[in-house]
PDB file of C-alpha atoms in Angstrom:
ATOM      1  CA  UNK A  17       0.637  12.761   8.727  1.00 52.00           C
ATOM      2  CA  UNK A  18       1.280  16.485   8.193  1.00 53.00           C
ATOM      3  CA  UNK A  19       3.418  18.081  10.377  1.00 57.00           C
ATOM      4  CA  UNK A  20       3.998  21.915  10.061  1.00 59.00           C
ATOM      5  CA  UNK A  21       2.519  21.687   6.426  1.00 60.00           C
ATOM      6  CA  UNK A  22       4.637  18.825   5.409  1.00 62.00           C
ATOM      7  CA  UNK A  23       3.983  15.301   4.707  1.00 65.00           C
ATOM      8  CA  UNK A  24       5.343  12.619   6.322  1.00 70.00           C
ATOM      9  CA  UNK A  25       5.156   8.601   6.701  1.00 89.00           C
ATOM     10  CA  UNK A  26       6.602   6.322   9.191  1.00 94.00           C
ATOM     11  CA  UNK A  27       9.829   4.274   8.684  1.00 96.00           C
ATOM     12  CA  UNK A  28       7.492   1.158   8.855  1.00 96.00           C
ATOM     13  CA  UNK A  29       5.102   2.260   6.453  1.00 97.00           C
ATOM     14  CA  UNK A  30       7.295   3.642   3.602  1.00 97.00           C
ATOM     15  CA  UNK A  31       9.062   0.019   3.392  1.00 98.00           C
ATOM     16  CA  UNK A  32       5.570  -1.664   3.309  1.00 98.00           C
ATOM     17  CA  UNK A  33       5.163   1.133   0.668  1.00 97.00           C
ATOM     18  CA  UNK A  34       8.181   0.080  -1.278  1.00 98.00           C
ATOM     19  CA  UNK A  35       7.257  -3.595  -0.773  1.00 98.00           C
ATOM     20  CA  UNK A  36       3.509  -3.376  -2.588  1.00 97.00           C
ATOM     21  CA  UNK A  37       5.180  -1.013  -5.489  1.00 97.00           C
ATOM     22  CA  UNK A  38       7.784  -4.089  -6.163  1.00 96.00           C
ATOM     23  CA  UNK A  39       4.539  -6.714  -6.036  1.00 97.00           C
ATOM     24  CA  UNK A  40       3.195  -4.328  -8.832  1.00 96.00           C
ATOM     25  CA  UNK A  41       5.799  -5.138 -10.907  1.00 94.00           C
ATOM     26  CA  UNK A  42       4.262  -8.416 -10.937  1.00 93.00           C
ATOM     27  CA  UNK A  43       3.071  -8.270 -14.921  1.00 83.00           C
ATOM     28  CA  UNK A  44      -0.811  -9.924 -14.461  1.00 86.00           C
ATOM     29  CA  UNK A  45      -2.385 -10.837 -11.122  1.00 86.00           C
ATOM     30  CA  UNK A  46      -4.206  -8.728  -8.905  1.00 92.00           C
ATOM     31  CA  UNK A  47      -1.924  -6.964  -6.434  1.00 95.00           C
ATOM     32  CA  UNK A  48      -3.816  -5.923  -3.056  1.00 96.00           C
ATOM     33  CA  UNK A  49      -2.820  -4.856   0.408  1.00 97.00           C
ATOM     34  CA  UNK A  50      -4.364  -5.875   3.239  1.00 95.00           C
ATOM     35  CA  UNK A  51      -7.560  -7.224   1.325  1.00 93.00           C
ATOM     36  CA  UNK A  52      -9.650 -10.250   2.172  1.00 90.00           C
ATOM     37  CA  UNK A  53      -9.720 -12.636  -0.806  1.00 83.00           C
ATOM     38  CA  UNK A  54     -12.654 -11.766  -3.356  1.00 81.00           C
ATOM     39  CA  UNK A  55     -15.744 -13.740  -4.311  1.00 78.00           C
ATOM     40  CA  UNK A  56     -13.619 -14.377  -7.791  1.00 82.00           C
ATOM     41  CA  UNK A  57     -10.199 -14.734  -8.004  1.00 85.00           C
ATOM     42  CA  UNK A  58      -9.087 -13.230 -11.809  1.00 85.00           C
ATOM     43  CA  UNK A  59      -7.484 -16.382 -14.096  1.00 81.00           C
ATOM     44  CA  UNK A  60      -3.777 -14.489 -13.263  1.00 86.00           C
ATOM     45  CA  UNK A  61      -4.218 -15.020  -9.532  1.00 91.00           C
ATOM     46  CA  UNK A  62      -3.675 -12.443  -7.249  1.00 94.00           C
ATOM     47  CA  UNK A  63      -0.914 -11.324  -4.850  1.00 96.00           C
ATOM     48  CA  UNK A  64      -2.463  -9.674  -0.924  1.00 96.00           C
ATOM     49  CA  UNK A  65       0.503  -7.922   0.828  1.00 97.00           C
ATOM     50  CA  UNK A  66      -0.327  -8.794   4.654  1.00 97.00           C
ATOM     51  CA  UNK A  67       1.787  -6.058   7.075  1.00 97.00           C
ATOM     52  CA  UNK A  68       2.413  -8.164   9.743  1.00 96.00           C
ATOM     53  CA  UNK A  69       4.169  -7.989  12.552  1.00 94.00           C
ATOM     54  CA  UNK A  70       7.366  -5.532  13.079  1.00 95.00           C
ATOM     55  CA  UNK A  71       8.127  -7.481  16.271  1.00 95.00           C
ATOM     56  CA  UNK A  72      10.961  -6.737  19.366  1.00 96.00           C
ATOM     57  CA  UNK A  73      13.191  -4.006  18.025  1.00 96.00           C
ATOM     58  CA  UNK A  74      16.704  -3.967  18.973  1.00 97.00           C
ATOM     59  CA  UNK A  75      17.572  -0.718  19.978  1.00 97.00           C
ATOM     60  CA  UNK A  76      21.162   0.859  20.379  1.00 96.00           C
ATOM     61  CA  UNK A  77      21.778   3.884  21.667  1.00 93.00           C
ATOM     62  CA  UNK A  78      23.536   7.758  20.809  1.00 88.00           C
ATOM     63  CA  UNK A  79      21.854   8.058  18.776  1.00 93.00           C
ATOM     64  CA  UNK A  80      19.010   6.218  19.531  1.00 95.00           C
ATOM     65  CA  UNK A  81      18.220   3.464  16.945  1.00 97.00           C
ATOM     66  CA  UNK A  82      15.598   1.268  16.526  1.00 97.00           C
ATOM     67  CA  UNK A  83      16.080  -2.319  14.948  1.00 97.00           C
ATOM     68  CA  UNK A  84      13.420  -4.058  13.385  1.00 98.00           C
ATOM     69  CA  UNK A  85      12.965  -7.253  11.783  1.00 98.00           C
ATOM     70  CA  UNK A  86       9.576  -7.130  10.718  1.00 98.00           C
ATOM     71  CA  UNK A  87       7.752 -10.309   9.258  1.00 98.00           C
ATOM     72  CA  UNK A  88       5.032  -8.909   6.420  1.00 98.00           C
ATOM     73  CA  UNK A  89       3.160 -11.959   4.773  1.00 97.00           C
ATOM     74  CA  UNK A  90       2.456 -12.244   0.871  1.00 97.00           C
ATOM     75  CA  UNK A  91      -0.408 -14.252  -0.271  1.00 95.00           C
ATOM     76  CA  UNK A  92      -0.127 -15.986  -3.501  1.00 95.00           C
ATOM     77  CA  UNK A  93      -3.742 -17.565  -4.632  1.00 93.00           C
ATOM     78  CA  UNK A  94      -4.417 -18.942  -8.239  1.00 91.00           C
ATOM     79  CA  UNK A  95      -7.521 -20.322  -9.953  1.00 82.00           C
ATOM     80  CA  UNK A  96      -6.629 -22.286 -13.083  1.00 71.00           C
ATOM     81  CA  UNK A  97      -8.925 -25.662 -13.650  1.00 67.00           C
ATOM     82  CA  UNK A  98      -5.665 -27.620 -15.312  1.00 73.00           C
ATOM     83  CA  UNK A  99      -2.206 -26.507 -13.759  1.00 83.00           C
ATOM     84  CA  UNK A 100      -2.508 -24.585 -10.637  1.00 83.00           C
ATOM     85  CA  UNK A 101       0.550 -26.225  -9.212  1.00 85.00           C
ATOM     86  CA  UNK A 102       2.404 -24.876 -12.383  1.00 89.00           C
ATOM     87  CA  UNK A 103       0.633 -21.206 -11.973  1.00 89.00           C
ATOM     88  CA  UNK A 104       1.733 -21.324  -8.485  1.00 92.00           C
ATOM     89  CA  UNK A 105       4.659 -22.053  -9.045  1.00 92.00           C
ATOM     90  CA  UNK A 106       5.649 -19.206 -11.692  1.00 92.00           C
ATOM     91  CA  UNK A 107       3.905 -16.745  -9.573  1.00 93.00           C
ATOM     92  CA  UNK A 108       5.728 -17.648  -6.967  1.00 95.00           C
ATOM     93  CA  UNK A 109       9.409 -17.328  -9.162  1.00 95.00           C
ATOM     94  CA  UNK A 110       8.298 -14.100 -10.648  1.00 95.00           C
ATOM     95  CA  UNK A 111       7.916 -12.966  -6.810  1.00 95.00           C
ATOM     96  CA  UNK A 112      11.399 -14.543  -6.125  1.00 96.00           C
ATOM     97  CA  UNK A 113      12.484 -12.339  -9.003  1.00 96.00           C
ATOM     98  CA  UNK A 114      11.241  -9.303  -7.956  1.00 95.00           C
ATOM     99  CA  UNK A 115      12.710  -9.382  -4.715  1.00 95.00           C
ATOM    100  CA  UNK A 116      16.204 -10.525  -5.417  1.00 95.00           C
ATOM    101  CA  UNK A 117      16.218  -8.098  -8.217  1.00 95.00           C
ATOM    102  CA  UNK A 118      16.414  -5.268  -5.197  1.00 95.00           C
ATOM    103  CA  UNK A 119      16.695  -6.408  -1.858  1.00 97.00           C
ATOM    104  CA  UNK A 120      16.474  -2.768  -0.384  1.00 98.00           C
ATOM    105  CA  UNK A 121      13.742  -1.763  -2.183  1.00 97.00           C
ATOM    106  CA  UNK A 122      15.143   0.788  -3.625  1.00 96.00           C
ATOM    107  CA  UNK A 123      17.178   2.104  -0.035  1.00 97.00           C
ATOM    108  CA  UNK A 124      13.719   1.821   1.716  1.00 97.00           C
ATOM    109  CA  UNK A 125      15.070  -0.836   3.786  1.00 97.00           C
ATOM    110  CA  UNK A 126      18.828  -2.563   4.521  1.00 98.00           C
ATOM    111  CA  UNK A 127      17.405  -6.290   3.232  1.00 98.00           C
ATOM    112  CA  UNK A 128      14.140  -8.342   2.110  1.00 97.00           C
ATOM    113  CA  UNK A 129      14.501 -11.619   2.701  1.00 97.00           C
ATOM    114  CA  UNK A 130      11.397 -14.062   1.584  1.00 97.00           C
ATOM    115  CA  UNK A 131      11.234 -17.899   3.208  1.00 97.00           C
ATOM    116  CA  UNK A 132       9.990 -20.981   1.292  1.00 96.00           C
ATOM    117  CA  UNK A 133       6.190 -20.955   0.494  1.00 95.00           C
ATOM    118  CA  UNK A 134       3.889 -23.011   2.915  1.00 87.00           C
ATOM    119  CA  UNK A 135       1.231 -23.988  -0.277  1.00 88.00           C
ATOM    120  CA  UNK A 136      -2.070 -24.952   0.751  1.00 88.00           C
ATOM    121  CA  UNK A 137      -5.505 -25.565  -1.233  1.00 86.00           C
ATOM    122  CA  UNK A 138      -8.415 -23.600  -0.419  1.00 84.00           C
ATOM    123  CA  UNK A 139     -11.914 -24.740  -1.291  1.00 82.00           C
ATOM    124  CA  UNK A 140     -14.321 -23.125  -3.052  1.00 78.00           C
ATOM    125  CA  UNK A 141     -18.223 -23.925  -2.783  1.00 76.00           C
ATOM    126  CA  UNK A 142     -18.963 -25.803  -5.862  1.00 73.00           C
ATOM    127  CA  UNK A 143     -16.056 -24.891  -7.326  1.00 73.00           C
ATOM    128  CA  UNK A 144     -12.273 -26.061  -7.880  1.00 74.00           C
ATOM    129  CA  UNK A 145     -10.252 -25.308  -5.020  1.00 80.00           C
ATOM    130  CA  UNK A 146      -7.900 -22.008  -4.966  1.00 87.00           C
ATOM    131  CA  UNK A 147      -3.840 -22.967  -4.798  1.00 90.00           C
ATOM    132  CA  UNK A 148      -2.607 -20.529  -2.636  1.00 93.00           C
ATOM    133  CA  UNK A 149       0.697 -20.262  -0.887  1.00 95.00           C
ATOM    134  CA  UNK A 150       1.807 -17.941   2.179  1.00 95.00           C
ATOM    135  CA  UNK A 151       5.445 -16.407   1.791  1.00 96.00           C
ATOM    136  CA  UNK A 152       6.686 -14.661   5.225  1.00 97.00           C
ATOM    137  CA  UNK A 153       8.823 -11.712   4.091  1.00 98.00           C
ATOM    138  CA  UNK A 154      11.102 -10.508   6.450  1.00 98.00           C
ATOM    139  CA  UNK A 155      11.863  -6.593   6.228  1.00 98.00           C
ATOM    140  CA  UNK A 156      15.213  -5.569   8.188  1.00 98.00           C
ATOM    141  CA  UNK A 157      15.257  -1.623   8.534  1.00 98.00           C
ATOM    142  CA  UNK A 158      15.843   1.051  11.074  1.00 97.00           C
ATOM    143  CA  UNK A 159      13.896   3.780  12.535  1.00 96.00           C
ATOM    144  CA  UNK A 160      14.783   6.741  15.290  1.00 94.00           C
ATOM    145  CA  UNK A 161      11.620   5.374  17.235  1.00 92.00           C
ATOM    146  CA  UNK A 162       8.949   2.822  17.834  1.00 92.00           C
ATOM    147  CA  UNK A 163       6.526   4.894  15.979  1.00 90.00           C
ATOM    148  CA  UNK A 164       8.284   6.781  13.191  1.00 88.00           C
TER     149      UNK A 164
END
């Protein structure tokens, strides 16, 4: 959004921002945002940042704050014939890595905060099935309003 020739980004959307540059970090899968999952998914698996949901703020007042908790959803998915619990699974530590590494995204945000994994297997048409796993990220920040 440019506003009187500068540019500028929501609260909301420069954490989400922060978020997808730490998933880059990631050293081999496919990092997307907001992507539905391809026809192929590469050997290294692939990571699909979700936004989801900033929810109910809690607001306090003078000055006027805005308290979010907001839930964004990472997608883990892996395609290994032998081991794709064990790909999963180091995917999913070098995510738990990355985010304990910096919790504030580097000040974007006051804390990250990822839950356990709910795995599940996704089948493939005459194929092996994808491992994939769904990690709710919760993203605690504050903002002057409900849209900035």
């Amino acid at each position: 959004l440019a506003l009187g020739g500068a540019v500028h980004t929501t609260t909301r959307e420069e954490v989400l921002a922060a978020l997808f540059a730490r998933l880059q970090l990631i050293v081999g899968p496919l990092v997307q945002r907001g992507s539905v999952l391809p026809e192929r998914v590469p050997p290294e698996g692939m990571l699909n940042l979700r936004d989801g949901d900033p929810g109910e703020a809690e607001v306090t007042m003078s000055p006027r704050t805005y308290h979010y908790e907001h839930v964004a959803e990472i997608e883990v998915v892996v395609h290994v014939a032998s081991n794709r619990a064990v790909a999963l699974d180091m995917l999913l530590e070098a995510l738990g890595l990355v985010l304990s590494t910096d919790p504030t995204l580097g000040g974007a945000c006051d804390w990250t905060e990822a839950e356990a994994p709910a795995p599940v297997d996704l089948p493939v048409a005459g194929g092996i099935a994808y491992k994939a796993a769904v990690i709710p990220v919760t993203l605690v920040y504050s903002t002057t309003g409900p849209l900035a």
